[in-house]
Amino acid sequence: MDGSLTAAASPADGPPPRVAVIVPCYRCTATIDRAIRSVDSQSQPPAELILVDDGSGDGTRTLLHAIAAQSRPYAIRVVELSDNRGPAAARNAGWEAISPSTSHVAFLDADDEWLPMKLAEQTRWMLRHPDIAWSAHLCRWSAQPQPTRCPVDTAASSRITRRGLLLRNFIATPAVIARREMSCRFRASWRNCEDLMLWLDWLDAGYPAALIHETWCVLGRRPTTAGGLTGDMAAMYAGERRVLDALVVERRMTAGEHWMWRLLAAARFRWRQLARLAT
């Protein structure tokens, strides 16, 4: 992160952006209702909700179609994948299903939830900062208390930089809203660090980003704890190395930089192991 941002002199005129929400779903019957309720509670509803069944093979697909059949102030579509491909491929499939009239895309995981002001305040902030192509915000996990909020017009914010992300991926995917026309997508075959790779792809492609220092999302579990993809520390470490290797292969990082960041990734992995043993 680098420096604070100054809002435009006055809010942009016109209606709020049309936002599509993409939710990848894999055997999520126990949690999807909470995620959907958080979309329903938005003070500014999305234009559409895309639910992607990632080859669950249980009752998930039936439940998603039942949700889609309910009446809501926004459109709902279910995208069905024949086999389990992981969240990156599922989000990409949802992205392809967005209607042409939608201008922005947001991501929500099936075991997380948004606070009611999330879409309204984040898109309002982006209207006031038209140079920002994508934004994120802070998240908390369910055991944490809700921090004190301030009006979005006066909320602190900072640039998201490549260096900051390589030091630590501080962006949770459900915190992101991006312009729909951005060319890069998740690396479809990746199951770990696919989000970090996309954030770096966007930055390197020239899409400026900002972190809004407000908390508008509650994660179903604390990151890096057991039970989710981020809880497999060895896989996450392998994913971080894969990100660095990709940057070298694609000539976006020198060999010397690669060596330095690999050492940092190894130290971070060891610290995570020790921290888990201490809990």
PDB file of N, CA, C and O in Angstrom, residues 86-157:
ATOM      1  N   GLY A  86     -12.348 -25.870  -9.074  1.00  0.00           N
ATOM      2  CA  GLY A  86     -11.733 -24.920  -8.163  1.00  0.00           C
ATOM      3  C   GLY A  86     -12.327 -23.527  -8.299  1.00  0.00           C
ATOM      4  O   GLY A  86     -13.003 -23.207  -9.287  1.00  0.00           O
ATOM      5  N   PRO A  87     -12.087 -22.685  -7.298  1.00  0.00           N
ATOM      6  CA  PRO A  87     -12.731 -21.365  -7.276  1.00  0.00           C
ATOM      7  C   PRO A  87     -12.320 -20.456  -8.420  1.00  0.00           C
ATOM      8  O   PRO A  87     -13.119 -19.629  -8.866  1.00  0.00           O
ATOM      9  N   ALA A  88     -11.083 -20.574  -8.915  1.00  0.00           N
ATOM     10  CA  ALA A  88     -10.654 -19.703 -10.010  1.00  0.00           C
ATOM     11  C   ALA A  88     -11.488 -19.966 -11.262  1.00  0.00           C
ATOM     12  O   ALA A  88     -12.044 -19.041 -11.866  1.00  0.00           O
ATOM     13  N   ALA A  89     -11.592 -21.227 -11.661  1.00  0.00           N
ATOM     14  CA  ALA A  89     -12.378 -21.573 -12.848  1.00  0.00           C
ATOM     15  C   ALA A  89     -13.853 -21.256 -12.639  1.00  0.00           C
ATOM     16  O   ALA A  89     -14.538 -20.811 -13.569  1.00  0.00           O
ATOM     17  N   ALA A  90     -14.353 -21.472 -11.416  1.00  0.00           N
ATOM     18  CA  ALA A  90     -15.765 -21.190 -11.141  1.00  0.00           C
ATOM     19  C   ALA A  90     -16.049 -19.698 -11.263  1.00  0.00           C
ATOM     20  O   ALA A  90     -17.075 -19.291 -11.845  1.00  0.00           O
ATOM     21  N   ARG A  91     -15.171 -18.858 -10.712  1.00  0.00           N
ATOM     22  CA  ARG A  91     -15.382 -17.409 -10.826  1.00  0.00           C
ATOM     23  C   ARG A  91     -15.309 -16.965 -12.284  1.00  0.00           C
ATOM     24  O   ARG A  91     -16.087 -16.108 -12.727  1.00  0.00           O
ATOM     25  N   ASN A  92     -14.374 -17.528 -13.046  1.00  0.00           N
ATOM     26  CA  ASN A  92     -14.292 -17.178 -14.464  1.00  0.00           C
ATOM     27  C   ASN A  92     -15.559 -17.572 -15.208  1.00  0.00           C
ATOM     28  O   ASN A  92     -16.040 -16.833 -16.082  1.00  0.00           O
ATOM     29  N   ALA A  93     -16.107 -18.739 -14.893  1.00  0.00           N
ATOM     30  CA  ALA A  93     -17.351 -19.175 -15.540  1.00  0.00           C
ATOM     31  C   ALA A  93     -18.487 -18.220 -15.207  1.00  0.00           C
ATOM     32  O   ALA A  93     -19.311 -17.891 -16.065  1.00  0.00           O
ATOM     33  N   GLY A  94     -18.538 -17.770 -13.955  1.00  0.00           N
ATOM     34  CA  GLY A  94     -19.544 -16.789 -13.581  1.00  0.00           C
ATOM     35  C   GLY A  94     -19.349 -15.475 -14.303  1.00  0.00           C
ATOM     36  O   GLY A  94     -20.320 -14.834 -14.730  1.00  0.00           O
ATOM     37  N   TRP A  95     -18.100 -15.067 -14.455  1.00  0.00           N
ATOM     38  CA  TRP A  95     -17.785 -13.813 -15.148  1.00  0.00           C
ATOM     39  C   TRP A  95     -18.295 -13.857 -16.589  1.00  0.00           C
ATOM     40  O   TRP A  95     -18.844 -12.874 -17.107  1.00  0.00           O
ATOM     41  N   GLU A  96     -18.130 -15.006 -17.238  1.00  0.00           N
ATOM     42  CA  GLU A  96     -18.586 -15.132 -18.624  1.00  0.00           C
ATOM     43  C   GLU A  96     -20.107 -15.068 -18.741  1.00  0.00           C
ATOM     44  O   GLU A  96     -20.637 -14.763 -19.816  1.00  0.00           O
ATOM     45  N   ALA A  97     -20.802 -15.350 -17.648  1.00  0.00           N
ATOM     46  CA  ALA A  97     -22.267 -15.362 -17.688  1.00  0.00           C
ATOM     47  C   ALA A  97     -22.891 -14.007 -17.373  1.00  0.00           C
ATOM     48  O   ALA A  97     -24.117 -13.859 -17.426  1.00  0.00           O
ATOM     49  N   ILE A  98     -22.074 -13.016 -17.047  1.00  0.00           N
ATOM     50  CA  ILE A  98     -22.607 -11.692 -16.701  1.00  0.00           C
ATOM     51  C   ILE A  98     -23.268 -11.057 -17.917  1.00  0.00           C
ATOM     52  O   ILE A  98     -22.783 -11.165 -19.040  1.00  0.00           O
ATOM     53  N   SER A  99     -24.368 -10.360 -17.688  1.00  0.00           N
ATOM     54  CA  SER A  99     -25.073  -9.700 -18.785  1.00  0.00           C
ATOM     55  C   SER A  99     -24.268  -8.511 -19.299  1.00  0.00           C
ATOM     56  O   SER A  99     -23.528  -7.873 -18.536  1.00  0.00           O
ATOM     57  N   PRO A 100     -24.402  -8.171 -20.582  1.00  0.00           N
ATOM     58  CA  PRO A 100     -23.606  -7.080 -21.174  1.00  0.00           C
ATOM     59  C   PRO A 100     -23.840  -5.729 -20.532  1.00  0.00           C
ATOM     60  O   PRO A 100     -22.969  -4.855 -20.613  1.00  0.00           O
ATOM     61  N   SER A 101     -24.989  -5.511 -19.916  1.00  0.00           N
ATOM     62  CA  SER A 101     -25.305  -4.206 -19.336  1.00  0.00           C
ATOM     63  C   SER A 101     -24.651  -3.981 -17.976  1.00  0.00           C
ATOM     64  O   SER A 101     -24.731  -2.886 -17.422  1.00  0.00           O
ATOM     65  N   THR A 102     -24.007  -5.006 -17.424  1.00  0.00           N
ATOM     66  CA  THR A 102     -23.378  -4.892 -16.108  1.00  0.00           C
ATOM     67  C   THR A 102     -22.000  -4.258 -16.250  1.00  0.00           C
ATOM     68  O   THR A 102     -21.214  -4.649 -17.106  1.00  0.00           O
ATOM     69  N   SER A 103     -21.708  -3.275 -15.389  1.00  0.00           N
ATOM     70  CA  SER A 103     -20.456  -2.523 -15.514  1.00  0.00           C
ATOM     71  C   SER A 103     -19.375  -2.975 -14.544  1.00  0.00           C
ATOM     72  O   SER A 103     -18.189  -2.741 -14.794  1.00  0.00           O
ATOM     73  N   HIS A 104     -19.755  -3.581 -13.406  1.00  0.00           N
ATOM     74  CA  HIS A 104     -18.783  -3.959 -12.384  1.00  0.00           C
ATOM     75  C   HIS A 104     -19.057  -5.382 -11.894  1.00  0.00           C
ATOM     76  O   HIS A 104     -20.182  -5.878 -11.995  1.00  0.00           O
ATOM     77  N   VAL A 105     -18.020  -5.996 -11.371  1.00  0.00           N
ATOM     78  CA  VAL A 105     -18.146  -7.356 -10.850  1.00  0.00           C
ATOM     79  C   VAL A 105     -17.631  -7.381  -9.420  1.00  0.00           C
ATOM     80  O   VAL A 105     -16.634  -6.732  -9.086  1.00  0.00           O
ATOM     81  N   ALA A 106     -18.344  -8.111  -8.562  1.00  0.00           N
ATOM     82  CA  ALA A 106     -17.949  -8.306  -7.167  1.00  0.00           C
ATOM     83  C   ALA A 106     -17.934  -9.796  -6.881  1.00  0.00           C
ATOM     84  O   ALA A 106     -18.660 -10.570  -7.527  1.00  0.00           O
ATOM     85  N   PHE A 107     -17.132 -10.198  -5.921  1.00  0.00           N
ATOM     86  CA  PHE A 107     -16.987 -11.614  -5.588  1.00  0.00           C
ATOM     87  C   PHE A 107     -17.386 -11.847  -4.140  1.00  0.00           C
ATOM     88  O   PHE A 107     -17.051 -11.065  -3.251  1.00  0.00           O
ATOM     89  N   LEU A 108     -18.120 -12.930  -3.925  1.00  0.00           N
ATOM     90  CA  LEU A 108     -18.501 -13.340  -2.574  1.00  0.00           C
ATOM     91  C   LEU A 108     -18.338 -14.842  -2.488  1.00  0.00           C
ATOM     92  O   LEU A 108     -18.788 -15.572  -3.376  1.00  0.00           O
ATOM     93  N   ASP A 109     -17.686 -15.326  -1.449  1.00  0.00           N
ATOM     94  CA  ASP A 109     -17.561 -16.763  -1.254  1.00  0.00           C
ATOM     95  C   ASP A 109     -18.772 -17.285  -0.494  1.00  0.00           C
ATOM     96  O   ASP A 109     -19.422 -16.562   0.260  1.00  0.00           O
ATOM     97  N   ALA A 110     -19.062 -18.565  -0.679  1.00  0.00           N
ATOM     98  CA  ALA A 110     -20.299 -19.138  -0.159  1.00  0.00           C
ATOM     99  C   ALA A 110     -20.333 -19.246   1.357  1.00  0.00           C
ATOM    100  O   ALA A 110     -21.402 -19.483   1.930  1.00  0.00           O
ATOM    101  N   ASP A 111     -19.176 -19.088   2.027  1.00  0.00           N
ATOM    102  CA  ASP A 111     -19.174 -19.153   3.489  1.00  0.00           C
ATOM    103  C   ASP A 111     -18.858 -17.803   4.138  1.00  0.00           C
ATOM    104  O   ASP A 111     -18.562 -17.726   5.325  1.00  0.00           O
ATOM    105  N   ASP A 112     -18.944 -16.717   3.352  1.00  0.00           N
ATOM    106  CA  ASP A 112     -18.706 -15.380   3.874  1.00  0.00           C
ATOM    107  C   ASP A 112     -19.969 -14.546   3.742  1.00  0.00           C
ATOM    108  O   ASP A 112     -20.934 -14.954   3.094  1.00  0.00           O
ATOM    109  N   GLU A 113     -19.953 -13.361   4.344  1.00  0.00           N
ATOM    110  CA  GLU A 113     -21.108 -12.482   4.236  1.00  0.00           C
ATOM    111  C   GLU A 113     -20.668 -11.027   4.208  1.00  0.00           C
ATOM    112  O   GLU A 113     -19.646 -10.657   4.785  1.00  0.00           O
ATOM    113  N   TRP A 114     -21.456 -10.210   3.510  1.00  0.00           N
ATOM    114  CA  TRP A 114     -21.208  -8.775   3.436  1.00  0.00           C
ATOM    115  C   TRP A 114     -22.063  -8.043   4.463  1.00  0.00           C
ATOM    116  O   TRP A 114     -23.177  -8.475   4.790  1.00  0.00           O
ATOM    117  N   LEU A 115     -21.563  -6.905   4.919  1.00  0.00           N
ATOM    118  CA  LEU A 115     -22.386  -6.006   5.710  1.00  0.00           C
ATOM    119  C   LEU A 115     -23.301  -5.228   4.771  1.00  0.00           C
ATOM    120  O   LEU A 115     -22.989  -5.054   3.588  1.00  0.00           O
ATOM    121  N   PRO A 116     -24.458  -4.747   5.269  1.00  0.00           N
ATOM    122  CA  PRO A 116     -25.481  -4.192   4.372  1.00  0.00           C
ATOM    123  C   PRO A 116     -25.054  -3.000   3.524  1.00  0.00           C
ATOM    124  O   PRO A 116     -25.638  -2.755   2.477  1.00  0.00           O
ATOM    125  N   MET A 117     -24.045  -2.245   3.967  1.00  0.00           N
ATOM    126  CA  MET A 117     -23.649  -1.062   3.214  1.00  0.00           C
ATOM    127  C   MET A 117     -22.565  -1.335   2.181  1.00  0.00           C
ATOM    128  O   MET A 117     -22.147  -0.438   1.466  1.00  0.00           O
ATOM    129  N   LYS A 118     -22.104  -2.562   2.065  1.00  0.00           N
ATOM    130  CA  LYS A 118     -20.913  -2.874   1.255  1.00  0.00           C
ATOM    131  C   LYS A 118     -21.019  -2.378  -0.192  1.00  0.00           C
ATOM    132  O   LYS A 118     -20.179  -1.587  -0.653  1.00  0.00           O
ATOM    133  N   LEU A 119     -22.021  -2.819  -0.937  1.00  0.00           N
ATOM    134  CA  LEU A 119     -22.103  -2.454  -2.345  1.00  0.00           C
ATOM    135  C   LEU A 119     -22.325  -0.962  -2.525  1.00  0.00           C
ATOM    136  O   LEU A 119     -21.685  -0.328  -3.375  1.00  0.00           O
ATOM    137  N   ALA A 120     -23.209  -0.378  -1.730  1.00  0.00           N
ATOM    138  CA  ALA A 120     -23.511   1.042  -1.884  1.00  0.00           C
ATOM    139  C   ALA A 120     -22.293   1.909  -1.604  1.00  0.00           C
ATOM    140  O   ALA A 120     -21.957   2.818  -2.376  1.00  0.00           O
ATOM    141  N   GLU A 121     -21.608   1.632  -0.512  1.00  0.00           N
ATOM    142  CA  GLU A 121     -20.506   2.513  -0.120  1.00  0.00           C
ATOM    143  C   GLU A 121     -19.257   2.271  -0.961  1.00  0.00           C
ATOM    144  O   GLU A 121     -18.539   3.218  -1.293  1.00  0.00           O
ATOM    145  N   GLN A 122     -18.998   1.024  -1.304  1.00  0.00           N
ATOM    146  CA  GLN A 122     -17.796   0.769  -2.108  1.00  0.00           C
ATOM    147  C   GLN A 122     -17.948   1.337  -3.521  1.00  0.00           C
ATOM    148  O   GLN A 122     -17.009   1.935  -4.056  1.00  0.00           O
ATOM    149  N   THR A 123     -19.119   1.170  -4.136  1.00  0.00           N
ATOM    150  CA  THR A 123     -19.315   1.729  -5.475  1.00  0.00           C
ATOM    151  C   THR A 123     -19.375   3.249  -5.429  1.00  0.00           C
ATOM    152  O   THR A 123     -18.896   3.923  -6.354  1.00  0.00           O
ATOM    153  N   ARG A 124     -19.932   3.804  -4.360  1.00  0.00           N
ATOM    154  CA  ARG A 124     -19.926   5.265  -4.227  1.00  0.00           C
ATOM    155  C   ARG A 124     -18.502   5.785  -4.142  1.00  0.00           C
ATOM    156  O   ARG A 124     -18.147   6.791  -4.764  1.00  0.00           O
ATOM    157  N   TRP A 125     -17.663   5.081  -3.382  1.00  0.00           N
ATOM    158  CA  TRP A 125     -16.264   5.484  -3.275  1.00  0.00           C
ATOM    159  C   TRP A 125     -15.595   5.423  -4.641  1.00  0.00           C
ATOM    160  O   TRP A 125     -14.833   6.316  -5.012  1.00  0.00           O
ATOM    161  N   MET A 126     -15.886   4.384  -5.410  1.00  0.00           N
ATOM    162  CA  MET A 126     -15.262   4.248  -6.723  1.00  0.00           C
ATOM    163  C   MET A 126     -15.742   5.327  -7.687  1.00  0.00           C
ATOM    164  O   MET A 126     -14.974   5.797  -8.528  1.00  0.00           O
ATOM    165  N   LEU A 127     -16.992   5.741  -7.575  1.00  0.00           N
ATOM    166  CA  LEU A 127     -17.474   6.845  -8.411  1.00  0.00           C
ATOM    167  C   LEU A 127     -16.719   8.131  -8.104  1.00  0.00           C
ATOM    168  O   LEU A 127     -16.472   8.952  -8.994  1.00  0.00           O
ATOM    169  N   ARG A 128     -16.338   8.313  -6.855  1.00  0.00           N
ATOM    170  CA  ARG A 128     -15.606   9.509  -6.453  1.00  0.00           C
ATOM    171  C   ARG A 128     -14.116   9.411  -6.787  1.00  0.00           C
ATOM    172  O   ARG A 128     -13.393  10.391  -6.634  1.00  0.00           O
ATOM    173  N   HIS A 129     -13.671   8.258  -7.197  1.00  0.00           N
ATOM    174  CA  HIS A 129     -12.268   8.044  -7.572  1.00  0.00           C
ATOM    175  C   HIS A 129     -12.249   7.341  -8.933  1.00  0.00           C
ATOM    176  O   HIS A 129     -11.902   6.154  -9.033  1.00  0.00           O
ATOM    177  N   PRO A 130     -12.618   8.037  -9.995  1.00  0.00           N
ATOM    178  CA  PRO A 130     -12.775   7.392 -11.307  1.00  0.00           C
ATOM    179  C   PRO A 130     -11.475   6.850 -11.890  1.00  0.00           C
ATOM    180  O   PRO A 130     -11.519   6.077 -12.856  1.00  0.00           O
ATOM    181  N   ASP A 131     -10.334   7.234 -11.341  1.00  0.00           N
ATOM    182  CA  ASP A 131      -9.070   6.699 -11.839  1.00  0.00           C
ATOM    183  C   ASP A 131      -8.790   5.299 -11.316  1.00  0.00           C
ATOM    184  O   ASP A 131      -7.897   4.611 -11.829  1.00  0.00           O
ATOM    185  N   ILE A 132      -9.550   4.844 -10.313  1.00  0.00           N
ATOM    186  CA  ILE A 132      -9.332   3.537  -9.702  1.00  0.00           C
ATOM    187  C   ILE A 132     -10.149   2.484 -10.455  1.00  0.00           C
ATOM    188  O   ILE A 132     -11.369   2.580 -10.551  1.00  0.00           O
ATOM    189  N   ALA A 133      -9.469   1.460 -10.991  1.00  0.00           N
ATOM    190  CA  ALA A 133     -10.151   0.417 -11.764  1.00  0.00           C
ATOM    191  C   ALA A 133     -10.735  -0.677 -10.876  1.00  0.00           C
ATOM    192  O   ALA A 133     -11.716  -1.317 -11.249  1.00  0.00           O
ATOM    193  N   TRP A 134     -10.120  -0.899  -9.718  1.00  0.00           N
ATOM    194  CA  TRP A 134     -10.648  -1.920  -8.806  1.00  0.00           C
ATOM    195  C   TRP A 134     -10.266  -1.533  -7.381  1.00  0.00           C
ATOM    196  O   TRP A 134      -9.273  -0.855  -7.144  1.00  0.00           O
ATOM    197  N   SER A 135     -11.113  -1.935  -6.460  1.00  0.00           N
ATOM    198  CA  SER A 135     -10.896  -1.570  -5.061  1.00  0.00           C
ATOM    199  C   SER A 135     -11.177  -2.768  -4.162  1.00  0.00           C
ATOM    200  O   SER A 135     -11.850  -3.724  -4.550  1.00  0.00           O
ATOM    201  N   ALA A 136     -10.633  -2.681  -2.969  1.00  0.00           N
ATOM    202  CA  ALA A 136     -10.872  -3.683  -1.936  1.00  0.00           C
ATOM    203  C   ALA A 136     -11.059  -2.951  -0.615  1.00  0.00           C
ATOM    204  O   ALA A 136     -10.881  -1.730  -0.533  1.00  0.00           O
ATOM    205  N   HIS A 137     -11.415  -3.689   0.412  1.00  0.00           N
ATOM    206  CA  HIS A 137     -11.598  -3.100   1.730  1.00  0.00           C
ATOM    207  C   HIS A 137     -11.151  -4.104   2.779  1.00  0.00           C
ATOM    208  O   HIS A 137     -10.720  -5.221   2.467  1.00  0.00           O
ATOM    209  N   LEU A 138     -11.268  -3.741   4.026  1.00  0.00           N
ATOM    210  CA  LEU A 138     -10.877  -4.626   5.113  1.00  0.00           C
ATOM    211  C   LEU A 138     -11.968  -5.655   5.379  1.00  0.00           C
ATOM    212  O   LEU A 138     -13.139  -5.452   5.035  1.00  0.00           O
ATOM    213  N   CYS A 139     -11.583  -6.756   5.983  1.00  0.00           N
ATOM    214  CA  CYS A 139     -12.519  -7.804   6.396  1.00  0.00           C
ATOM    215  C   CYS A 139     -12.220  -8.174   7.842  1.00  0.00           C
ATOM    216  O   CYS A 139     -11.142  -7.907   8.366  1.00  0.00           O
ATOM    217  N   ARG A 140     -13.168  -8.784   8.475  1.00  0.00           N
ATOM    218  CA  ARG A 140     -12.949  -9.363   9.798  1.00  0.00           C
ATOM    219  C   ARG A 140     -13.519 -10.768   9.769  1.00  0.00           C
ATOM    220  O   ARG A 140     -14.299 -11.112   8.871  1.00  0.00           O
ATOM    221  N   TRP A 141     -13.124 -11.597  10.709  1.00  0.00           N
ATOM    222  CA  TRP A 141     -13.745 -12.901  10.816  1.00  0.00           C
ATOM    223  C   TRP A 141     -14.796 -12.848  11.909  1.00  0.00           C
ATOM    224  O   TRP A 141     -14.865 -11.910  12.710  1.00  0.00           O
ATOM    225  N   SER A 142     -15.634 -13.860  11.968  1.00  0.00           N
ATOM    226  CA  SER A 142     -16.871 -13.777  12.743  1.00  0.00           C
ATOM    227  C   SER A 142     -16.640 -13.549  14.226  1.00  0.00           C
ATOM    228  O   SER A 142     -17.495 -12.980  14.907  1.00  0.00           O
ATOM    229  N   ALA A 143     -15.488 -13.960  14.761  1.00  0.00           N
ATOM    230  CA  ALA A 143     -15.251 -13.809  16.193  1.00  0.00           C
ATOM    231  C   ALA A 143     -14.804 -12.406  16.566  1.00  0.00           C
ATOM    232  O   ALA A 143     -14.768 -12.067  17.755  1.00  0.00           O
ATOM    233  N   GLN A 144     -14.471 -11.570  15.596  1.00  0.00           N
ATOM    234  CA  GLN A 144     -13.994 -10.229  15.896  1.00  0.00           C
ATOM    235  C   GLN A 144     -15.144  -9.251  16.049  1.00  0.00           C
ATOM    236  O   GLN A 144     -16.167  -9.367  15.364  1.00  0.00           O
ATOM    237  N   PRO A 145     -15.010  -8.239  16.917  1.00  0.00           N
ATOM    238  CA  PRO A 145     -16.043  -7.207  17.020  1.00  0.00           C
ATOM    239  C   PRO A 145     -16.029  -6.298  15.803  1.00  0.00           C
ATOM    240  O   PRO A 145     -14.999  -6.135  15.143  1.00  0.00           O
ATOM    241  N   GLN A 146     -17.179  -5.703  15.509  1.00  0.00           N
ATOM    242  CA  GLN A 146     -17.273  -4.765  14.399  1.00  0.00           C
ATOM    243  C   GLN A 146     -16.570  -3.463  14.767  1.00  0.00           C
ATOM    244  O   GLN A 146     -16.889  -2.848  15.777  1.00  0.00           O
ATOM    245  N   PRO A 147     -15.589  -3.012  13.976  1.00  0.00           N
ATOM    246  CA  PRO A 147     -14.906  -1.760  14.287  1.00  0.00           C
ATOM    247  C   PRO A 147     -15.798  -0.553  14.053  1.00  0.00           C
ATOM    248  O   PRO A 147     -16.823  -0.631  13.366  1.00  0.00           O
ATOM    249  N   THR A 148     -15.405   0.576  14.627  1.00  0.00           N
ATOM    250  CA  THR A 148     -16.143   1.816  14.438  1.00  0.00           C
ATOM    251  C   THR A 148     -16.072   2.244  12.980  1.00  0.00           C
ATOM    252  O   THR A 148     -15.006   2.213  12.363  1.00  0.00           O
ATOM    253  N   ARG A 149     -17.206   2.628  12.419  1.00  0.00           N
ATOM    254  CA  ARG A 149     -17.273   3.036  11.029  1.00  0.00           C
ATOM    255  C   ARG A 149     -17.243   4.544  10.919  1.00  0.00           C
ATOM    256  O   ARG A 149     -17.637   5.266  11.812  1.00  0.00           O
ATOM    257  N   CYS A 150     -16.775   5.032   9.757  1.00  0.00           N
ATOM    258  CA  CYS A 150     -16.852   6.452   9.453  1.00  0.00           C
ATOM    259  C   CYS A 150     -17.493   6.596   8.078  1.00  0.00           C
ATOM    260  O   CYS A 150     -17.521   5.641   7.298  1.00  0.00           O
ATOM    261  N   PRO A 151     -18.038   7.770   7.734  1.00  0.00           N
ATOM    262  CA  PRO A 151     -18.653   7.946   6.413  1.00  0.00           C
ATOM    263  C   PRO A 151     -17.667   7.646   5.308  1.00  0.00           C
ATOM    264  O   PRO A 151     -16.478   7.961   5.399  1.00  0.00           O
ATOM    265  N   VAL A 152     -18.167   7.014   4.232  1.00  0.00           N
ATOM    266  CA  VAL A 152     -17.258   6.603   3.162  1.00  0.00           C
ATOM    267  C   VAL A 152     -16.567   7.790   2.519  1.00  0.00           C
ATOM    268  O   VAL A 152     -15.446   7.685   2.032  1.00  0.00           O
ATOM    269  N   ASP A 153     -17.221   8.985   2.540  1.00  0.00           N
ATOM    270  CA  ASP A 153     -16.602  10.164   1.941  1.00  0.00           C
ATOM    271  C   ASP A 153     -15.336  10.582   2.672  1.00  0.00           C
ATOM    272  O   ASP A 153     -14.472  11.258   2.103  1.00  0.00           O
ATOM    273  N   THR A 154     -15.221  10.209   3.943  1.00  0.00           N
ATOM    274  CA  THR A 154     -14.037  10.577   4.718  1.00  0.00           C
ATOM    275  C   THR A 154     -13.191   9.359   5.081  1.00  0.00           C
ATOM    276  O   THR A 154     -12.246   9.478   5.853  1.00  0.00           O
ATOM    277  N   ALA A 155     -13.521   8.203   4.544  1.00  0.00           N
ATOM    278  CA  ALA A 155     -12.778   6.984   4.867  1.00  0.00           C
ATOM    279  C   ALA A 155     -11.346   7.080   4.353  1.00  0.00           C
ATOM    280  O   ALA A 155     -11.090   7.576   3.256  1.00  0.00           O
ATOM    281  N   ALA A 156     -10.421   6.608   5.169  1.00  0.00           N
ATOM    282  CA  ALA A 156      -9.029   6.565   4.738  1.00  0.00           C
ATOM    283  C   ALA A 156      -8.875   5.510   3.644  1.00  0.00           C
ATOM    284  O   ALA A 156      -9.607   4.517   3.596  1.00  0.00           O
ATOM    285  N   SER A 157      -7.926   5.729   2.766  1.00  0.00           N
ATOM    286  CA  SER A 157      -7.666   4.775   1.684  1.00  0.00           C
ATOM    287  C   SER A 157      -6.208   4.887   1.278  1.00  0.00           C
ATOM    288  O   SER A 157      -5.531   5.871   1.589  1.00  0.00           O
TER     289      SER A 157
END
